[in-house]
Amino acid sequence: MAETGGELSWLEQWYRAQCDGDWEHEWGVRIATLDNPGWTVAIGLEETTLSGQPYERTDIRRSDSDWVMATVFGRCLPGVLRSAQPRGSAAPVPRLGYHGER
């Protein structure tokens, strides 16, 4: 388990709370690397209390090589975490992109 505190620990605890024997087989969390370098996270919100809730875009740009962006998309864009949800699904999936040193 991740250290207590921090974003990864929060995400792990949130994921565990969603697991009900069904949800985790259809939805979930996907983390992948980007080519610039950086990483992206897609979180399936369908069938959770966060589904359909408003989420204001977060865009933090410390420099061209150090940025964080978070938003909710109706579905994942082709080529970016394509497996995060079934084809044709319109369920909201928030994506968080991070680039740079932390």
Tab-separated table of N, CA and C in Angstrom:
chain	number	residue	atom	x	y	z
A	1	MET	N	0.841	-1.185	0.000
A	1	MET	CA	0.000	0.000	0.000
A	1	MET	C	0.881	1.241	0.000
A	2	ALA	N	0.410	2.290	-0.622
A	2	ALA	CA	1.153	3.547	-0.689
A	2	ALA	C	1.284	4.156	0.701
A	3	GLU	N	2.277	5.024	0.850
A	3	GLU	CA	2.447	5.723	2.116
A	3	GLU	C	1.169	6.475	2.471
A	4	THR	N	0.939	6.640	3.776
A	4	THR	CA	-0.228	7.388	4.217
A	4	THR	C	-0.105	8.832	3.753
A	5	GLY	N	-1.192	9.368	3.211
A	5	GLY	CA	-1.178	10.731	2.688
A	5	GLY	C	-0.783	10.731	1.228
A	6	GLY	N	-0.986	11.851	0.586
A	6	GLY	CA	-0.596	11.977	-0.807
A	6	GLY	C	-1.674	11.501	-1.757
A	7	GLU	N	-1.499	11.894	-3.014
A	7	GLU	CA	-2.501	11.615	-4.035
A	7	GLU	C	-2.643	10.133	-4.343
A	8	LEU	N	-1.526	9.407	-4.401
A	8	LEU	CA	-1.605	7.988	-4.735
A	8	LEU	C	-2.336	7.204	-3.653
A	9	SER	N	-2.082	7.535	-2.404
A	9	SER	CA	-2.776	6.881	-1.301
A	9	SER	C	-4.275	7.174	-1.356
A	10	TRP	N	-4.634	8.433	-1.638
A	10	TRP	CA	-6.046	8.799	-1.750
A	10	TRP	C	-6.707	8.011	-2.874
A	11	LEU	N	-6.037	7.936	-4.027
A	11	LEU	CA	-6.590	7.220	-5.171
A	11	LEU	C	-6.773	5.741	-4.855
A	12	GLU	N	-5.807	5.153	-4.182
A	12	GLU	CA	-5.894	3.745	-3.802
A	12	GLU	C	-7.090	3.509	-2.874
A	13	GLN	N	-7.270	4.362	-1.893
A	13	GLN	CA	-8.391	4.215	-0.965
A	13	GLN	C	-9.723	4.423	-1.674
A	14	TRP	N	-9.799	5.410	-2.581
A	14	TRP	CA	-11.026	5.653	-3.338
A	14	TRP	C	-11.360	4.440	-4.197
A	15	TYR	N	-10.355	3.891	-4.878
A	15	TYR	CA	-10.565	2.717	-5.729
A	15	TYR	C	-11.112	1.547	-4.908
A	16	ARG	N	-10.482	1.276	-3.785
A	16	ARG	CA	-10.944	0.165	-2.933
A	16	ARG	C	-12.395	0.358	-2.498
A	17	ALA	N	-12.772	1.594	-2.216
A	17	ALA	CA	-14.144	1.874	-1.782
A	17	ALA	C	-15.156	1.626	-2.900
A	18	GLN	N	-14.731	1.727	-4.169
A	18	GLN	CA	-15.644	1.506	-5.296
A	18	GLN	C	-15.837	0.027	-5.594
A	19	CYS	N	-14.841	-0.788	-5.261
A	19	CYS	CA	-14.873	-2.215	-5.595
A	19	CYS	C	-16.007	-2.913	-4.858
A	20	ASP	N	-16.932	-3.468	-5.634
A	20	ASP	CA	-18.088	-4.149	-5.053
A	20	ASP	C	-18.301	-5.530	-5.668
A	21	GLY	N	-17.301	-6.027	-6.376
A	21	GLY	CA	-17.437	-7.314	-7.044
A	21	GLY	C	-17.833	-7.178	-8.499
A	22	ASP	N	-18.398	-6.037	-8.873
A	22	ASP	CA	-18.803	-5.785	-10.262
A	22	ASP	C	-18.080	-4.576	-10.857
A	23	TRP	N	-18.109	-3.443	-10.146
A	23	TRP	CA	-17.574	-2.186	-10.669
A	23	TRP	C	-16.152	-2.337	-11.199
A	24	GLU	N	-15.301	-2.988	-10.429
A	24	GLU	CA	-13.888	-3.075	-10.801
A	24	GLU	C	-13.636	-3.912	-12.051
A	25	HIS	N	-14.621	-4.695	-12.478
A	25	HIS	CA	-14.465	-5.497	-13.699
A	25	HIS	C	-14.824	-4.704	-14.949
A	26	GLU	N	-15.565	-3.618	-14.782
A	26	GLU	CA	-15.967	-2.817	-15.935
A	26	GLU	C	-15.299	-1.446	-15.948
A	27	TRP	N	-15.012	-0.883	-14.792
A	27	TRP	CA	-14.433	0.451	-14.681
A	27	TRP	C	-13.106	0.345	-13.976
A	28	GLY	N	-12.537	1.450	-13.586
A	28	GLY	CA	-11.287	1.392	-12.846
A	28	GLY	C	-10.392	2.579	-13.107
A	29	VAL	N	-9.106	2.370	-12.865
A	29	VAL	CA	-8.092	3.411	-12.981
A	29	VAL	C	-7.011	2.918	-13.934
A	30	ARG	N	-6.607	3.770	-14.860
A	30	ARG	CA	-5.527	3.453	-15.795
A	30	ARG	C	-4.465	4.543	-15.685
A	31	ILE	N	-3.218	4.137	-15.515
A	31	ILE	CA	-2.096	5.065	-15.470
A	31	ILE	C	-1.144	4.670	-16.589
A	32	ALA	N	-0.749	5.651	-17.393
A	32	ALA	CA	0.147	5.377	-18.519
A	32	ALA	C	1.129	6.532	-18.680
A	33	THR	N	2.218	6.251	-19.359
A	33	THR	CA	3.205	7.294	-19.613
A	33	THR	C	2.873	8.051	-20.888
A	34	LEU	N	3.345	9.287	-20.953
A	34	LEU	CA	3.247	10.120	-22.150
A	34	LEU	C	4.625	10.164	-22.803
A	35	ASP	N	4.693	10.633	-24.025
A	35	ASP	CA	5.969	10.641	-24.735
A	35	ASP	C	6.745	11.946	-24.601
A	36	ASN	N	6.349	12.841	-23.694
A	36	ASN	CA	7.001	14.152	-23.690
A	36	ASN	C	7.864	14.504	-22.478
A	37	PRO	N	8.378	13.810	-21.580
A	37	PRO	CA	7.791	12.677	-20.878
A	37	PRO	C	6.781	13.172	-19.850
A	38	GLY	N	6.041	12.283	-19.332
A	38	GLY	CA	5.025	12.597	-18.343
A	38	GLY	C	4.124	11.391	-18.182
A	39	TRP	N	2.982	11.571	-17.573
A	39	TRP	CA	2.048	10.465	-17.413
A	39	TRP	C	0.627	10.975	-17.446
A	40	THR	N	-0.297	10.051	-17.648
A	40	THR	CA	-1.719	10.372	-17.691
A	40	THR	C	-2.480	9.353	-16.845
A	41	VAL	N	-3.556	9.801	-16.257
A	41	VAL	CA	-4.394	8.944	-15.418
A	41	VAL	C	-5.827	9.075	-15.913
A	42	ALA	N	-6.509	7.954	-16.104
A	42	ALA	CA	-7.936	7.962	-16.448
A	42	ALA	C	-8.670	7.199	-15.355
A	43	ILE	N	-9.740	7.791	-14.845
A	43	ILE	CA	-10.498	7.186	-13.752
A	43	ILE	C	-11.947	7.062	-14.193
A	44	GLY	N	-12.459	5.843	-14.227
A	44	GLY	CA	-13.854	5.618	-14.580
A	44	GLY	C	-14.761	6.018	-13.427
A	45	LEU	N	-15.650	6.971	-13.670
A	45	LEU	CA	-16.553	7.442	-12.619
A	45	LEU	C	-17.935	6.812	-12.691
A	46	GLU	N	-18.226	6.116	-13.771
A	46	GLU	CA	-19.541	5.500	-13.938
A	46	GLU	C	-19.847	4.606	-12.738
A	47	GLU	N	-21.068	4.686	-12.252
A	47	GLU	CA	-21.544	3.891	-11.118
A	47	GLU	C	-20.829	4.252	-9.816
A	48	THR	N	-20.356	5.504	-9.704
A	48	THR	CA	-19.797	6.006	-8.444
A	48	THR	C	-20.565	7.272	-8.065
A	49	THR	N	-20.353	7.752	-6.857
A	49	THR	CA	-21.022	8.983	-6.431
A	49	THR	C	-20.505	10.203	-7.188
A	50	LEU	N	-19.380	10.081	-7.877
A	50	LEU	CA	-18.821	11.198	-8.643
A	50	LEU	C	-19.364	11.275	-10.064
A	51	SER	N	-20.073	10.253	-10.503
A	51	SER	CA	-20.619	10.237	-11.862
A	51	SER	C	-21.607	11.378	-12.047
A	52	GLY	N	-21.383	12.184	-13.083
A	52	GLY	CA	-22.289	13.283	-13.391
A	52	GLY	C	-22.084	14.536	-12.565
A	53	GLN	N	-21.167	14.502	-11.608
A	53	GLN	CA	-20.909	15.681	-10.781
A	53	GLN	C	-20.090	16.699	-11.570
A	54	PRO	N	-20.330	17.995	-11.364
A	54	PRO	CA	-19.533	19.006	-12.067
A	54	PRO	C	-18.081	18.969	-11.593
A	55	TYR	N	-17.184	19.214	-12.514
A	55	TYR	CA	-15.762	19.272	-12.194
A	55	TYR	C	-15.141	20.390	-13.019
A	56	GLU	N	-14.603	21.380	-12.360
A	56	GLU	CA	-13.982	22.501	-13.056
A	56	GLU	C	-12.559	22.127	-13.468
A	57	ARG	N	-12.227	22.398	-14.706
A	57	ARG	CA	-10.898	22.081	-15.235
A	57	ARG	C	-9.811	22.729	-14.378
A	58	THR	N	-8.767	21.973	-14.115
A	58	THR	CA	-7.591	22.457	-13.414
A	58	THR	C	-6.443	22.486	-14.408
A	59	ASP	N	-5.751	23.597	-14.508
A	59	ASP	CA	-4.642	23.723	-15.452
A	59	ASP	C	-3.537	24.530	-14.781
A	60	ILE	N	-2.504	23.848	-14.317
A	60	ILE	CA	-1.377	24.485	-13.640
A	60	ILE	C	-0.160	24.358	-14.549
A	61	ARG	N	0.397	25.471	-14.959
A	61	ARG	CA	1.579	25.464	-15.833
A	61	ARG	C	2.684	26.266	-15.161
A	62	ARG	N	3.587	25.547	-14.528
A	62	ARG	CA	4.724	26.199	-13.871
A	62	ARG	C	5.777	26.606	-14.892
A	63	SER	N	5.904	25.800	-15.943
A	63	SER	CA	6.819	26.081	-17.051
A	63	SER	C	6.403	25.179	-18.211
A	64	ASP	N	7.102	25.272	-19.349
A	64	ASP	CA	6.782	24.411	-20.490
A	64	ASP	C	7.028	22.943	-20.190
A	65	SER	N	7.872	22.657	-19.197
A	65	SER	CA	8.188	21.264	-18.886
A	65	SER	C	7.681	20.826	-17.516
A	66	ASP	N	6.844	21.624	-16.881
A	66	ASP	CA	6.321	21.298	-15.553
A	66	ASP	C	4.878	21.780	-15.464
A	67	TRP	N	3.928	20.858	-15.707
A	67	TRP	CA	2.521	21.240	-15.726
A	67	TRP	C	1.633	20.107	-15.229
A	68	VAL	N	0.448	20.475	-14.788
A	68	VAL	CA	-0.574	19.519	-14.360
A	68	VAL	C	-1.896	19.983	-14.948
A	69	MET	N	-2.658	19.060	-15.536
A	69	MET	CA	-3.963	19.379	-16.096
A	69	MET	C	-4.936	18.286	-15.672
A	70	ALA	N	-6.105	18.684	-15.208
A	70	ALA	CA	-7.137	17.714	-14.843
A	70	ALA	C	-8.473	18.197	-15.384
A	71	THR	N	-9.221	17.285	-15.972
A	71	THR	CA	-10.529	17.623	-16.520
A	71	THR	C	-11.358	16.352	-16.647
A	72	VAL	N	-12.643	16.508	-16.882
A	72	VAL	CA	-13.518	15.362	-17.132
A	72	VAL	C	-13.901	15.389	-18.600
A	73	PHE	N	-13.663	14.270	-19.280
A	73	PHE	CA	-14.058	14.099	-20.674
A	73	PHE	C	-15.213	13.112	-20.714
A	74	GLY	N	-16.104	13.253	-21.676
A	74	GLY	CA	-17.201	12.307	-21.825
A	74	GLY	C	-16.707	10.910	-22.135
A	75	ARG	N	-15.566	10.829	-22.794
A	75	ARG	CA	-14.932	9.547	-23.088
A	75	ARG	C	-13.463	9.796	-23.384
A	76	CYS	N	-12.674	8.760	-23.341
A	76	CYS	CA	-11.251	8.915	-23.633
A	76	CYS	C	-11.052	9.180	-25.111
A	77	LEU	N	-10.064	9.995	-25.423
A	77	LEU	CA	-9.749	10.283	-26.807
A	77	LEU	C	-9.036	9.087	-27.433
A	78	PRO	N	-9.239	8.825	-28.727
A	78	PRO	CA	-8.562	7.701	-29.391
A	78	PRO	C	-7.057	7.794	-29.214
A	79	GLY	N	-6.449	6.687	-28.887
A	79	GLY	CA	-5.004	6.651	-28.733
A	79	GLY	C	-4.524	7.046	-27.354
A	80	VAL	N	-5.388	7.583	-26.524
A	80	VAL	CA	-5.006	7.962	-25.167
A	80	VAL	C	-5.826	7.123	-24.201
A	81	LEU	N	-5.195	6.160	-23.616
A	81	LEU	CA	-5.864	5.261	-22.680
A	81	LEU	C	-7.137	4.688	-23.286
A	82	ARG	N	-7.007	4.193	-24.490
A	82	ARG	CA	-8.142	3.646	-25.228
A	82	ARG	C	-8.894	2.584	-24.423
A	83	SER	N	-8.185	1.829	-23.598
A	83	SER	CA	-8.834	0.749	-22.867
A	83	SER	C	-9.509	1.211	-21.580
A	84	ALA	N	-9.539	2.499	-21.320
A	84	ALA	CA	-10.105	2.982	-20.059
A	84	ALA	C	-11.605	2.765	-19.963
A	85	GLN	N	-12.288	2.641	-21.080
A	85	GLN	CA	-13.713	2.348	-21.042
A	85	GLN	C	-14.129	1.690	-22.356
A	86	PRO	N	-15.228	0.957	-22.329
A	86	PRO	CA	-15.672	0.249	-23.522
A	86	PRO	C	-15.979	1.198	-24.669
A	87	ARG	N	-15.754	0.735	-25.881
A	87	ARG	CA	-16.082	1.528	-27.078
A	87	ARG	C	-17.547	1.917	-27.059
A	88	GLY	N	-17.805	3.152	-27.443
A	88	GLY	CA	-19.182	3.618	-27.524
A	88	GLY	C	-19.734	4.126	-26.209
A	89	SER	N	-19.012	3.923	-25.114
A	89	SER	CA	-19.497	4.383	-23.821
A	89	SER	C	-19.317	5.892	-23.705
A	90	ALA	N	-20.283	6.557	-23.141
A	90	ALA	CA	-20.191	8.007	-22.953
A	90	ALA	C	-19.993	8.356	-21.483
A	91	ALA	N	-19.591	7.377	-20.676
A	91	ALA	CA	-19.398	7.623	-19.253
A	91	ALA	C	-18.252	8.607	-19.036
A	92	PRO	N	-18.384	9.507	-18.061
A	92	PRO	CA	-17.322	10.476	-17.820
A	92	PRO	C	-16.074	9.810	-17.265
A	93	VAL	N	-14.929	10.196	-17.768
A	93	VAL	CA	-13.649	9.701	-17.280
A	93	VAL	C	-12.738	10.900	-17.060
A	94	PRO	N	-12.406	11.214	-15.795
A	94	PRO	CA	-11.500	12.329	-15.592
A	94	PRO	C	-10.094	11.911	-15.992
A	95	ARG	N	-9.343	12.816	-16.575
A	95	ARG	CA	-7.965	12.520	-16.921
A	95	ARG	C	-7.075	13.557	-16.267
A	96	LEU	N	-5.989	13.090	-15.747
A	96	LEU	CA	-5.015	13.975	-15.137
A	96	LEU	C	-3.705	13.772	-15.861
A	97	GLY	N	-3.178	14.805	-16.447
A	97	GLY	CA	-1.871	14.721	-17.092
A	97	GLY	C	-0.855	15.438	-16.224
A	98	TYR	N	0.307	14.875	-16.067
A	98	TYR	CA	1.346	15.507	-15.266
A	98	TYR	C	2.644	15.456	-16.044
A	99	HIS	N	3.382	16.522	-16.015
A	99	HIS	CA	4.655	16.585	-16.714
A	99	HIS	C	5.632	17.372	-15.865
A	100	GLY	N	6.821	16.896	-15.727
A	100	GLY	CA	7.846	17.634	-15.002
A	100	GLY	C	8.185	16.991	-13.675
A	101	GLU	N	9.042	17.649	-12.934
A	101	GLU	CA	9.478	17.124	-11.649
A	101	GLU	C	8.516	17.542	-10.560
A	102	ARG	N	8.395	16.686	-9.575
A	102	ARG	CA	7.540	16.985	-8.432
A	102	ARG	C	8.341	17.138	-7.198
